[in-house]
Amino acid sequence: MPKYELILLKNMMQPGYTGSLQEYERAGGYQALRKVVGKVPPTEVTMAVMKSGLRGRGGAGFPTGVKWGFLPKDYQGPRYLCCNADESEPGTFKDRQLMERDPHQLLEGIVLACYAIGAESAYIYIRGELVLAAKILEQAIAEAQAAGYIGANILGTGITANVWVHRGAGAYICGEETALLESLEGKRGLPRFKPPFPATNGLYNKPTVVNNVETLANLPHIIGRGPEWFASIGSPPKSTGTRVFCVSGHVKRPGNYEVPMGVTFRELIYEHAGGMRSDKPLKAFIPGGASAPFLTSDHLDVKLDFESVAAAGSMLGSGGVTVMEEGTPMVWAALRLMEFFYHESCGKCSPCREGSSWLVQTMRRIVAKRGQMEDLETLVDLCKNIEGRTVCAFGEAEVAPIMSTLKYWRSEYVTLIQEAEAANLIRLEPTVARH
Amino acid sequence: MLKDKYQQEIDELLSRYPVKRSALIPLLYLAQRDEGFVSEGAMKEIAGLLHLTPPQVYETATFYTMINLKPVGKFHLQVCKSLMCALAGSDTVIGWVKTKLGIGPGETTTDGLFTLSAVECLAACGTAPMMQVNDDYYERLTEDTFDRILADLKKDGSCSLKTGPFMWPEPAPAKPGA
């Protein structure tokens, strides 16, 4: 038995649950939509979401209701909802499960959001590799259309909400909301300058809301059981509700665990994920996907809520918790993530495009024991010239692994370089030869 | 010509968006499904369908790693090499491909059956190491399952070890009689 009440994973935990419309309805599905659509004014739905304290589950943690509130109130033209299903943050694999195992929970959330913001069209931008999830969603959309939950005149109210699945094609940056919009418009996924924000100038330059899969999947529960109920879960007032945390790395039972926000990393890792896979103790963990700075075994009692993780010098991000045991080479680990960011940099901003290449080359040199002490200064200098100097948050993300491993495991960098220097001394190579 | 073969599908794709260019990635996928990769000819045709210039199609097509601009093997093995998979031994998987098929990342076997790509995170970190073969995911790979996947693909073109609707950890099975 799970220790806490499950919200998002409840249905799929029932043995034999396939996520069909019939089963979703039997589990109380689409009741929230029936309760409000055409009966409760859309502004009240937005108010309820604000009151619930729901914050975006994609990474940034922005309050969902507030985001909706930024849409221009008197605008008469079309508005759009985009569901961000471009789950690509290394360490994160929850949206995939939410879409493939309980697609109607997400669709009900999408239609509720469409109703609240007055959007007649919603696009689910799903990462291209998730072919199965896209098929399952398309099938579920067809079922929901036939039952009158999606399409023109939903539930006979005269309200329109169409939903389409749009597959991406393998670009991490398209999870950034303005890059997602560019990609959905058929262009390269290059993030836009902000402001203007998508709320006023989004898809096709129209007012647009972009929300993550898990964020939207919470809506049927918030509307169905009330914002007060939701706001009492987790660590209110700032981190309400549950999160589906994805645990990976050196634990006994990796996987998705839904727990209220505010439990400690120790509990998540040692109780839910079964603890370390061997007798080696925990050395490091990434608390919120590859973009979040590394933390150490000293941080195990930090609570899994937005503020606590930020206060510990990292971020809760996408909820991807990656655990590393004693003996994991940290410079190598940082290099692996750096290789990822180097590959995924979209190329728009020079500091990130050029800087990621410099960072990855410097890191490869150090790991290959060809580094020099001055490389450490070069790394910090590069990081400081990337961070905060790019259009999107990718700049902050790509420096996180290096800056945080330099902070906690600088000695590992130094050892690799000292070994390199010792080898150089024996071979009497001039240092310029490394170029 | 795509238009002759897939007129209905193209019309349906275009009907989803108020601006034609949005159908660009879907049409590139359609071309890729047809030929196995996206040729220059297909890009020119798509440009015409969407009232774009060929360079506009080309700049989009080259940005996305899933759009193949040259032919790949019948089975495209994409092994995740990001940190989370690397912690679980993805470098070993790439080694198996090398010893069993004789190809490294970016290479295709001489019989044209297998292409290997070492790719970045595929959202399966809890079930690492893993690889994607064409549309299907294969997770929690061991040398035994890896061998079986290769043998089945060669023999039948598919393998039953592919992941179905994803959930991990799996829910406890129903108790008999409950």
Coordinates of C-alpha atoms in Angstrom, one line a residue:
Chain A
M1 CA 0.0 0.0 0.0
P2 CA 1.3 3.5 -0.8
K3 CA 2.0 5.6 2.2
Y4 CA 0.2 8.6 0.9
E5 CA -3.0 9.1 -1.0
L6 CA -2.3 9.0 -4.7
I7 CA -3.9 11.5 -7.0
L8 CA -2.4 11.3 -10.4
L9 CA -1.3 7.7 -10.3
K10 CA -4.3 6.4 -8.5
N11 CA -6.2 5.0 -11.5
M12 CA -3.2 3.4 -13.1
M13 CA -2.3 1.7 -9.8
Q14 CA -5.5 -0.4 -10.0
P15 CA -4.7 -3.8 -11.3
G16 CA -5.8 -4.2 -14.9
Y17 CA -6.5 -0.5 -15.5
T18 CA -6.0 0.2 -19.2
G19 CA -6.9 3.9 -19.3
S20 CA -9.8 3.5 -21.7
L21 CA -12.6 6.0 -21.6
Q22 CA -15.0 3.6 -20.0
E23 CA -12.6 2.8 -17.2
Y24 CA -11.7 6.4 -16.7
E25 CA -15.4 7.3 -16.4
R26 CA -16.0 4.4 -14.0
A27 CA -13.2 5.8 -11.8
G28 CA -15.1 9.2 -11.7
G29 CA -13.5 10.6 -14.8
Y30 CA -14.9 13.6 -16.7
Q31 CA -17.1 14.5 -13.6
A32 CA -15.1 17.7 -13.1
L33 CA -15.7 18.7 -16.6
R34 CA -19.4 18.0 -16.4
K35 CA -19.5 20.0 -13.1
V36 CA -18.2 23.2 -14.6
V37 CA -18.5 23.4 -18.3
G38 CA -21.3 25.7 -19.3
K39 CA -22.3 26.0 -15.6
V40 CA -19.5 27.8 -13.8
P41 CA -18.0 30.9 -15.4
P42 CA -14.5 30.4 -16.8
T43 CA -13.1 33.1 -14.6
E44 CA -14.2 31.1 -11.5
V45 CA -12.3 28.0 -12.8
T46 CA -9.2 30.2 -13.1
M47 CA -9.8 31.5 -9.6
A48 CA -10.1 28.0 -8.3
V49 CA -6.8 27.0 -9.9
M50 CA -5.2 30.2 -8.3
K51 CA -6.6 29.2 -4.9
S52 CA -5.3 25.7 -5.2
G53 CA -1.7 27.0 -5.3
L54 CA -0.9 24.7 -8.3
R55 CA 2.5 25.5 -9.8
G56 CA 3.9 24.4 -13.1
R57 CA 5.3 20.9 -13.0
G58 CA 7.5 21.3 -16.1
G59 CA 10.5 22.9 -14.3
A60 CA 10.0 26.6 -13.6
G61 CA 7.2 26.2 -11.0
F62 CA 5.2 29.2 -12.1
P63 CA 1.7 29.4 -10.5
T64 CA -0.6 28.0 -13.1
G65 CA -3.7 30.2 -12.3
V66 CA -1.5 33.3 -12.4
K67 CA -0.2 32.3 -15.8
W68 CA -3.8 32.0 -17.1
G69 CA -4.6 35.3 -15.6
F70 CA -2.1 37.1 -17.9
L71 CA -4.2 36.5 -20.9
P72 CA -5.8 39.7 -22.2
K73 CA -9.4 39.7 -21.0
D74 CA -11.0 41.8 -23.8
Y75 CA -9.3 40.0 -26.7
Q76 CA -11.8 38.7 -29.2
G77 CA -9.7 36.6 -31.5
P78 CA -8.5 33.0 -31.1
R79 CA -6.5 31.8 -28.1
Y80 CA -4.5 28.6 -27.8
L81 CA -3.6 26.1 -25.3
C82 CA -0.4 24.1 -25.8
C83 CA 0.3 21.1 -23.6
N84 CA 4.0 20.7 -23.2
A85 CA 4.6 17.0 -23.5
D86 CA 8.2 17.4 -24.8
E87 CA 9.5 15.5 -21.8
S88 CA 13.3 15.6 -22.5
E89 CA 15.0 16.7 -19.3
P90 CA 17.5 14.0 -18.5
G91 CA 16.2 12.2 -15.4
T92 CA 12.5 12.8 -16.1
F93 CA 10.1 10.1 -17.3
K94 CA 6.8 10.9 -15.6
D95 CA 4.8 12.6 -18.4
R96 CA 5.4 9.5 -20.5
Q97 CA 3.7 7.4 -17.9
L98 CA 0.8 9.9 -17.3
M99 CA 0.1 9.9 -21.0
E100 CA 0.4 6.2 -21.8
R101 CA -1.4 4.9 -18.7
D102 CA -4.2 7.4 -18.1
P103 CA -4.6 9.6 -21.2
H104 CA -8.1 10.8 -20.4
Q105 CA -6.9 12.3 -17.1
L106 CA -4.7 14.6 -19.2
L107 CA -7.4 15.2 -21.8
E108 CA -9.9 16.2 -19.2
G109 CA -7.4 18.6 -17.8
I110 CA -6.8 20.0 -21.2
V111 CA -10.5 20.6 -21.9
L112 CA -10.9 22.2 -18.5
A113 CA -8.0 24.6 -19.2
C114 CA -9.4 25.4 -22.7
Y115 CA -12.7 26.3 -21.0
A116 CA -11.0 28.5 -18.4
I117 CA -8.9 30.4 -20.9
G118 CA -11.4 30.4 -23.7
A119 CA -9.3 28.4 -26.1
E120 CA -11.0 26.5 -28.9
S121 CA -7.9 24.7 -30.0
A122 CA -5.3 22.8 -28.0
Y123 CA -2.1 21.2 -29.3
I124 CA -0.3 18.5 -27.4
Y125 CA 3.3 19.0 -28.4
I126 CA 4.8 15.6 -27.6
R127 CA 8.5 14.7 -28.1
G128 CA 8.9 12.8 -31.3
E129 CA 10.4 9.7 -29.8
L130 CA 7.3 8.9 -27.8
V131 CA 5.5 7.3 -30.7
L132 CA 3.4 5.0 -28.5
A133 CA 2.2 7.8 -26.3
A134 CA 1.2 9.8 -29.3
K135 CA -0.8 6.8 -30.7
I136 CA -2.5 6.3 -27.3
L137 CA -3.4 10.0 -27.0
E138 CA -4.8 10.1 -30.5
Q139 CA -7.0 7.1 -29.8
A140 CA -8.2 8.6 -26.5
I141 CA -9.0 11.9 -28.3
A142 CA -11.1 9.9 -30.8
E143 CA -12.9 8.2 -27.9
A144 CA -13.5 11.5 -26.1
Q145 CA -14.8 13.1 -29.3
A146 CA -17.3 10.4 -29.8
A147 CA -18.5 10.8 -26.2
G148 CA -18.8 14.6 -26.6
Y149 CA -16.1 15.6 -24.3
I150 CA -13.9 17.0 -27.1
G151 CA -14.8 18.8 -30.3
A152 CA -17.5 21.3 -31.3
N153 CA -20.4 21.7 -28.8
I154 CA -18.9 19.7 -25.9
L155 CA -21.5 18.1 -23.7
G156 CA -24.2 20.0 -25.6
T157 CA -23.1 23.4 -24.2
G158 CA -22.1 25.0 -27.5
I159 CA -18.5 25.3 -26.4
T160 CA -15.7 24.2 -28.7
A161 CA -12.5 22.5 -27.6
N162 CA -10.5 20.7 -30.2
V163 CA -7.4 18.8 -29.3
W164 CA -4.6 17.6 -31.7
V165 CA -1.4 15.8 -31.1
H166 CA 1.7 17.4 -32.7
R167 CA 4.9 15.4 -32.6
G168 CA 8.3 17.1 -32.2
A169 CA 11.3 15.7 -33.9
G170 CA 14.1 15.4 -31.4
A171 CA 15.2 18.7 -30.0
Y172 CA 15.4 19.2 -26.2
I173 CA 15.1 23.0 -26.5
C174 CA 11.5 22.6 -27.7
G175 CA 10.5 22.0 -24.1
E176 CA 11.2 25.7 -23.5
E177 CA 7.8 27.2 -24.1
T178 CA 8.6 29.8 -26.7
A179 CA 10.9 27.3 -28.6
L180 CA 7.9 24.9 -28.5
L181 CA 5.7 27.6 -30.1
E182 CA 8.3 28.2 -32.8
S183 CA 8.5 24.5 -33.5
L184 CA 4.8 24.1 -33.6
E185 CA 4.8 26.9 -36.2
G186 CA 7.0 24.7 -38.4
K187 CA 10.3 26.5 -37.7
R188 CA 13.5 25.7 -35.9
G189 CA 13.0 25.5 -32.2
L190 CA 14.8 28.7 -31.2
P191 CA 13.5 30.4 -28.0
R192 CA 12.0 33.8 -28.5
F193 CA 13.0 37.0 -26.7
K194 CA 10.7 37.8 -23.8
P195 CA 8.7 40.0 -23.4
P196 CA 6.3 39.8 -25.1
F197 CA 5.2 36.6 -23.3
P198 CA 3.1 33.8 -24.8
A199 CA 0.1 35.0 -22.8
T200 CA -0.2 38.0 -25.2
N201 CA 1.9 36.9 -28.2
G202 CA 2.1 33.2 -28.4
L203 CA 1.2 30.7 -31.0
Y204 CA 0.6 32.5 -34.3
N205 CA 1.1 35.7 -32.3
K206 CA -2.1 35.0 -30.4
P207 CA -2.7 34.8 -26.7
T208 CA -1.4 31.3 -25.6
V209 CA -1.0 29.3 -22.5
V210 CA 1.7 26.5 -22.4
N211 CA 1.3 24.0 -19.5
N212 CA 3.1 20.8 -18.7
V213 CA 1.4 17.4 -18.8
E214 CA 1.5 16.8 -15.1
T215 CA 0.2 20.4 -14.4
L216 CA -2.8 19.8 -16.6
A217 CA -3.5 16.3 -15.2
N218 CA -4.0 17.8 -11.8
L219 CA -6.9 20.0 -13.0
P220 CA -9.7 17.4 -12.9
H221 CA -8.8 16.7 -9.3
I222 CA -8.6 20.4 -8.3
I223 CA -11.9 21.2 -9.9
G224 CA -13.6 17.9 -8.8
R225 CA -12.5 18.0 -5.1
G226 CA -12.1 21.7 -4.7
P227 CA -9.1 24.0 -4.4
E228 CA -9.1 24.0 -0.6
W229 CA -8.5 20.2 -0.6
F230 CA -5.6 20.5 -3.0
A231 CA -4.1 23.5 -1.1
S232 CA -4.0 21.4 2.1
I233 CA -1.7 18.7 0.5
G234 CA 2.0 19.0 0.4
S235 CA 3.8 21.9 2.0
P236 CA 1.4 24.8 1.8
P237 CA 1.2 27.7 1.1
K238 CA 3.8 27.7 -1.6
S239 CA 4.2 24.0 -2.7
T240 CA 0.8 22.4 -2.8
G241 CA -0.3 19.0 -4.1
T242 CA 1.8 16.0 -4.9
R243 CA 4.6 15.5 -7.4
V244 CA 5.4 12.5 -9.4
F245 CA 9.1 12.2 -8.8
C246 CA 11.2 10.1 -11.1
V247 CA 14.0 8.3 -9.3
S248 CA 16.9 7.0 -11.4
G249 CA 20.5 6.0 -10.9
H250 CA 22.0 3.8 -8.3
V251 CA 18.9 2.9 -6.3
K252 CA 17.3 -0.5 -5.7
R253 CA 13.9 0.5 -7.1
P254 CA 14.1 3.3 -9.7
G255 CA 10.8 4.6 -11.0
N256 CA 8.0 7.1 -10.6
Y257 CA 6.8 7.8 -7.1
E258 CA 3.9 10.2 -6.3
V259 CA 4.4 11.8 -2.9
P260 CA 3.1 15.0 -1.4
M261 CA 5.6 17.9 -1.8
G262 CA 7.6 18.4 1.3
V263 CA 8.8 14.9 2.0
T264 CA 12.5 14.6 2.3
F265 CA 14.9 13.3 -0.2
R266 CA 15.9 10.7 2.4
E267 CA 12.4 9.4 2.5
L268 CA 12.0 9.4 -1.3
I269 CA 15.3 7.7 -1.9
Y270 CA 15.5 5.3 1.0
E271 CA 11.8 4.4 1.6
H272 CA 10.1 4.7 -1.8
A273 CA 13.0 3.9 -4.1
G274 CA 14.3 1.2 -1.8
G275 CA 17.7 2.8 -0.9
M276 CA 21.0 2.3 -2.5
R277 CA 21.4 -0.6 -4.9
S278 CA 24.6 -1.9 -3.2
D279 CA 26.4 -1.3 0.1
K280 CA 28.0 1.8 -1.2
P281 CA 26.7 4.9 0.4
L282 CA 25.1 7.8 -1.5
K283 CA 27.6 10.3 -2.8
A284 CA 25.6 12.8 -4.8
F285 CA 22.2 13.4 -6.3
I286 CA 20.6 15.7 -8.8
P287 CA 17.3 16.9 -7.3
G288 CA 15.3 18.1 -10.3
G289 CA 16.6 17.0 -13.7
A290 CA 19.9 17.7 -15.5
S291 CA 19.4 21.4 -15.3
A292 CA 19.4 21.4 -11.5
P293 CA 22.8 21.7 -9.6
F294 CA 24.1 18.6 -7.9
L295 CA 23.6 18.1 -4.2
T296 CA 25.4 15.9 -1.7
S297 CA 24.6 13.4 1.0
D298 CA 24.5 16.4 3.4
H299 CA 21.3 17.5 1.7
L300 CA 19.3 14.3 2.2
D301 CA 17.0 16.0 4.8
V302 CA 16.1 18.8 2.4
K303 CA 12.4 18.8 1.7
L304 CA 11.1 18.2 -1.8
D305 CA 9.3 21.5 -2.3
F306 CA 10.2 24.5 -4.4
E307 CA 11.5 26.7 -1.7
S308 CA 13.5 24.2 0.3
V309 CA 15.4 22.9 -2.7
A310 CA 16.1 26.5 -3.9
A311 CA 17.4 27.3 -0.4
A312 CA 19.8 24.4 -0.6
G313 CA 21.2 25.9 -3.8
S314 CA 19.5 23.8 -6.4
M315 CA 16.0 23.5 -7.8
L316 CA 13.1 21.1 -7.8
G317 CA 12.8 21.5 -11.5
S318 CA 11.1 18.7 -13.4
G319 CA 11.2 16.3 -10.5
G320 CA 13.9 14.0 -11.9
V321 CA 16.0 12.7 -9.0
T322 CA 19.2 11.0 -10.1
V323 CA 21.2 9.2 -7.4
M324 CA 24.9 8.4 -7.5
E325 CA 26.8 6.1 -5.2
E326 CA 30.2 6.5 -3.6
G327 CA 32.8 5.9 -6.3
T328 CA 31.0 7.7 -9.1
P329 CA 33.6 10.0 -10.7
M330 CA 32.0 13.4 -10.5
V331 CA 34.0 15.1 -13.2
W332 CA 33.0 12.4 -15.6
A333 CA 29.3 12.8 -14.5
A334 CA 29.4 16.5 -15.1
L335 CA 31.1 15.9 -18.5
R336 CA 28.3 13.5 -19.4
L337 CA 25.7 16.2 -18.7
M338 CA 27.8 18.8 -20.5
E339 CA 27.9 16.6 -23.6
F340 CA 24.1 16.6 -23.5
F341 CA 23.9 20.4 -23.3
Y342 CA 26.5 20.8 -25.9
H343 CA 24.5 18.6 -28.3
E344 CA 21.2 20.3 -27.5
S345 CA 22.3 24.0 -27.5
C346 CA 20.0 25.5 -30.2
G347 CA 22.7 27.9 -31.5
K348 CA 20.7 31.1 -31.2
C349 CA 22.8 32.9 -28.5
S350 CA 26.6 33.1 -28.9
P351 CA 27.5 32.6 -25.2
C352 CA 25.7 29.3 -25.1
R353 CA 26.5 28.1 -28.6
E354 CA 30.2 28.8 -28.4
G355 CA 30.5 28.4 -24.6
S356 CA 29.0 24.9 -24.5
S357 CA 31.7 23.9 -27.1
W358 CA 34.5 25.4 -25.0
L359 CA 33.1 23.8 -21.8
V360 CA 32.8 20.4 -23.3
Q361 CA 36.3 20.5 -24.8
T362 CA 37.8 21.7 -21.5
M363 CA 36.0 19.0 -19.6
R364 CA 37.0 16.3 -22.0
R365 CA 40.6 17.4 -21.6
I366 CA 40.4 17.2 -17.8
V367 CA 38.7 13.8 -17.8
A368 CA 41.3 12.5 -20.3
K369 CA 44.1 13.6 -17.9
R370 CA 45.4 16.3 -20.2
G371 CA 44.2 19.2 -18.2
Q372 CA 46.0 22.0 -16.4
M373 CA 45.2 23.9 -13.2
E374 CA 44.3 27.0 -15.2
D375 CA 41.5 25.0 -16.9
L376 CA 39.6 25.3 -13.6
E377 CA 39.6 29.1 -13.9
T378 CA 38.7 28.9 -17.6
L379 CA 35.7 26.7 -16.6
V380 CA 34.4 29.2 -14.1
D381 CA 35.0 32.1 -16.4
L382 CA 33.1 30.4 -19.2
C383 CA 30.2 29.6 -16.9
K384 CA 30.0 33.1 -15.7
N385 CA 29.9 34.4 -19.2
I386 CA 27.1 32.0 -20.2
E387 CA 24.8 32.2 -17.1
G388 CA 22.3 35.0 -17.4
R389 CA 23.5 36.0 -20.8
T390 CA 21.2 33.9 -23.0
V391 CA 17.6 34.3 -24.2
C392 CA 16.3 31.3 -22.3
A393 CA 17.2 29.4 -19.1
F394 CA 19.3 26.9 -21.0
G395 CA 22.3 29.0 -20.2
E396 CA 21.8 28.6 -16.4
A397 CA 21.0 24.9 -16.9
E398 CA 24.2 24.0 -18.8
V399 CA 26.5 25.6 -16.3
A400 CA 24.8 23.9 -13.3
P401 CA 26.6 20.5 -13.5
I402 CA 30.0 22.0 -13.7
M403 CA 29.6 24.8 -11.2
S404 CA 28.0 22.5 -8.6
T405 CA 30.6 19.7 -9.0
L406 CA 33.4 22.3 -8.8
K407 CA 31.8 23.5 -5.6
Y408 CA 31.5 20.1 -3.8
W409 CA 34.1 17.9 -5.5
R410 CA 36.8 20.4 -6.6
S411 CA 39.4 18.0 -5.3
E412 CA 38.4 15.4 -7.9
Y413 CA 39.2 17.9 -10.6
V414 CA 42.4 18.8 -8.9
T415 CA 43.5 15.1 -8.7
L416 CA 42.8 14.5 -12.4
I417 CA 44.9 17.6 -13.3
Q418 CA 47.7 16.7 -10.8
E419 CA 47.9 13.3 -12.4
A420 CA 48.0 14.9 -15.8
E421 CA 50.8 17.3 -14.7
A422 CA 52.7 14.4 -13.1
A423 CA 52.5 12.5 -16.4
N424 CA 53.6 15.6 -18.3
L425 CA 56.6 16.0 -16.0
I426 CA 57.8 12.5 -16.7
R427 CA 57.4 13.0 -20.4
L428 CA 58.8 16.5 -20.3
E429 CA 56.3 17.7 -22.7
P430 CA 56.0 21.5 -23.2
T431 CA 52.5 22.5 -22.0
V432 CA 51.7 24.2 -25.3
A433 CA 51.8 20.8 -27.0
R434 CA 48.3 20.0 -25.7
H435 CA 46.8 22.4 -28.2
Chain B
M1 CA 5.2 12.4 -55.5
L2 CA 3.8 12.5 -52.0
K3 CA 0.8 14.4 -53.2
D4 CA -0.4 11.6 -55.5
K5 CA 0.2 8.9 -52.9
Y6 CA -1.1 10.6 -49.7
Q7 CA -3.5 13.4 -50.8
Q8 CA -6.1 12.6 -48.1
E9 CA -3.6 12.4 -45.3
I10 CA -1.9 15.6 -46.4
D11 CA -5.3 17.4 -46.5
E12 CA -6.1 16.1 -43.0
L13 CA -2.8 17.3 -41.7
L14 CA -3.2 20.8 -43.2
S15 CA -6.7 21.0 -41.7
R16 CA -5.3 20.9 -38.2
Y17 CA -3.6 24.2 -38.3
P18 CA -4.7 27.8 -39.2
V19 CA -1.2 28.4 -40.6
K20 CA 0.1 26.0 -43.2
R21 CA 3.8 26.0 -42.1
S22 CA 2.7 24.2 -38.9
A23 CA 2.2 21.1 -41.0
L24 CA 5.9 21.1 -41.9
I25 CA 7.2 18.6 -39.4
P26 CA 4.2 16.2 -39.9
L27 CA 4.9 16.3 -43.6
L28 CA 8.6 15.6 -43.1
Y29 CA 7.6 12.6 -41.1
L30 CA 5.3 11.5 -43.9
A31 CA 8.1 11.8 -46.4
Q32 CA 10.4 9.9 -44.1
R33 CA 7.9 7.1 -43.7
D34 CA 7.6 6.9 -47.4
E35 CA 11.3 6.7 -48.3
G36 CA 13.0 5.9 -45.1
F37 CA 14.6 9.4 -45.1
V38 CA 13.8 12.9 -46.4
S39 CA 15.3 13.5 -49.8
E40 CA 15.8 16.9 -51.4
G41 CA 13.1 16.1 -53.9
A42 CA 10.6 15.6 -51.0
M43 CA 11.7 18.8 -49.3
K44 CA 11.1 20.7 -52.6
E45 CA 7.6 19.2 -52.9
I46 CA 6.8 20.0 -49.3
A47 CA 7.9 23.6 -49.8
G48 CA 5.5 23.8 -52.7
L49 CA 2.6 22.3 -50.7
L50 CA 3.1 24.8 -47.9
H51 CA 4.0 27.8 -50.0
L52 CA 7.5 28.0 -48.5
T53 CA 10.9 28.3 -50.1
P54 CA 13.0 25.1 -50.2
P55 CA 15.6 26.7 -47.8
Q56 CA 12.8 27.3 -45.2
V57 CA 12.0 23.6 -45.3
Y58 CA 15.7 22.7 -45.3
E59 CA 16.5 24.9 -42.2
T60 CA 13.7 23.2 -40.3
A61 CA 14.6 19.7 -41.4
T62 CA 18.2 20.0 -40.5
F63 CA 17.5 21.4 -37.0
Y64 CA 15.7 18.2 -35.8
T65 CA 17.7 15.0 -35.1
M66 CA 14.8 12.7 -35.9
I67 CA 14.6 13.8 -39.5
N68 CA 17.1 11.6 -41.4
L69 CA 18.6 13.4 -44.4
K70 CA 20.2 10.2 -45.6
P71 CA 19.1 6.6 -45.6
V72 CA 19.5 4.6 -42.4
G73 CA 19.4 0.8 -41.8
K74 CA 16.1 -1.1 -41.7
F75 CA 16.5 -1.1 -37.9
H76 CA 17.8 2.1 -36.4
L77 CA 19.3 1.3 -33.0
Q78 CA 19.3 4.4 -30.8
V79 CA 21.1 3.8 -27.6
C80 CA 20.7 6.5 -24.9
K81 CA 24.1 7.7 -23.6
S82 CA 23.1 10.5 -21.3
L83 CA 24.3 10.4 -17.6
M84 CA 21.3 8.5 -16.2
C85 CA 21.7 5.6 -18.6
A86 CA 25.5 5.8 -18.4
L87 CA 25.2 5.2 -14.6
A88 CA 23.4 2.0 -15.5
G89 CA 25.8 0.8 -18.1
S90 CA 24.8 2.3 -21.5
D91 CA 28.5 2.4 -22.6
T92 CA 28.4 -1.4 -22.3
V93 CA 25.4 -1.6 -24.6
I94 CA 27.2 0.5 -27.2
G95 CA 30.1 -2.0 -26.8
W96 CA 27.7 -5.0 -27.4
V97 CA 26.6 -3.4 -30.7
K98 CA 30.3 -3.0 -31.7
T99 CA 31.1 -6.6 -30.9
K100 CA 27.9 -8.2 -32.2
L101 CA 27.3 -6.1 -35.3
G102 CA 30.6 -4.5 -35.9
I103 CA 29.3 -1.0 -36.1
G104 CA 30.0 2.1 -34.0
P105 CA 27.8 5.2 -33.6
G106 CA 26.8 6.7 -37.0
E107 CA 27.6 3.4 -38.9
T108 CA 25.4 1.0 -40.7
T109 CA 26.0 -2.8 -41.2
T110 CA 27.0 -3.8 -44.7
D111 CA 23.7 -5.7 -45.2
G112 CA 21.8 -2.4 -44.5
L113 CA 19.9 -3.9 -41.6
F114 CA 21.2 -2.0 -38.6
T115 CA 22.3 1.6 -38.0
L116 CA 23.6 2.6 -34.6
S117 CA 23.2 6.1 -33.1
A118 CA 24.3 7.1 -29.6
V119 CA 21.6 9.5 -28.6
E120 CA 20.7 11.8 -25.7
C121 CA 18.0 11.2 -23.1
L122 CA 14.9 9.3 -24.3
A123 CA 12.8 9.7 -21.1
A124 CA 13.4 6.2 -19.8
C125 CA 16.0 6.9 -17.0
G126 CA 14.3 4.7 -14.4
T127 CA 14.5 1.7 -16.7
A128 CA 18.0 2.2 -18.0
P129 CA 20.0 1.1 -19.9
M130 CA 17.7 1.4 -22.9
M131 CA 17.5 1.8 -26.6
Q132 CA 14.9 2.8 -29.2
V133 CA 14.6 0.7 -32.4
N134 CA 12.6 2.6 -35.0
D135 CA 9.3 3.4 -33.0
D136 CA 9.8 1.0 -30.1
Y137 CA 11.5 1.3 -26.8
Y138 CA 13.5 -1.6 -25.2
E139 CA 14.3 -1.0 -21.6
R140 CA 16.3 -2.6 -18.7
L141 CA 18.6 -4.1 -21.3
T142 CA 20.8 -7.1 -20.4
E143 CA 23.1 -8.9 -22.7
D144 CA 20.6 -11.7 -23.0
T145 CA 17.6 -9.5 -23.9
F146 CA 19.9 -7.6 -26.3
D147 CA 20.8 -10.7 -28.1
R148 CA 17.2 -11.8 -28.3
I149 CA 16.1 -8.4 -29.6
L150 CA 18.7 -8.6 -32.4
A151 CA 17.8 -12.2 -33.3
D152 CA 14.0 -11.4 -33.3
L153 CA 14.4 -8.3 -35.4
K154 CA 16.5 -10.2 -38.0
K155 CA 14.0 -13.1 -38.1
D156 CA 10.6 -11.4 -37.7
G157 CA 11.2 -7.7 -38.0
S158 CA 9.8 -7.1 -34.5
C159 CA 10.4 -8.3 -30.9
S160 CA 7.9 -8.9 -28.1
L161 CA 10.3 -7.4 -25.6
K162 CA 9.4 -3.9 -26.6
T163 CA 7.8 -1.7 -24.0
G164 CA 4.0 -1.4 -23.9
P165 CA 2.2 1.5 -22.2
F166 CA 4.8 2.6 -19.7
M167 CA 4.7 2.4 -16.0
W168 CA 7.5 1.8 -13.6
P169 CA 7.5 0.4 -11.1
E170 CA 4.7 -1.8 -12.3
P171 CA 1.6 -2.0 -10.1
A172 CA 1.3 -5.1 -8.0
P173 CA -0.7 -7.8 -9.7
A174 CA -4.3 -8.3 -8.5
K175 CA -4.6 -10.9 -5.7
P176 CA -6.3 -14.0 -6.9
G177 CA -9.9 -13.9 -5.8
A178 CA -9.7 -10.3 -4.8

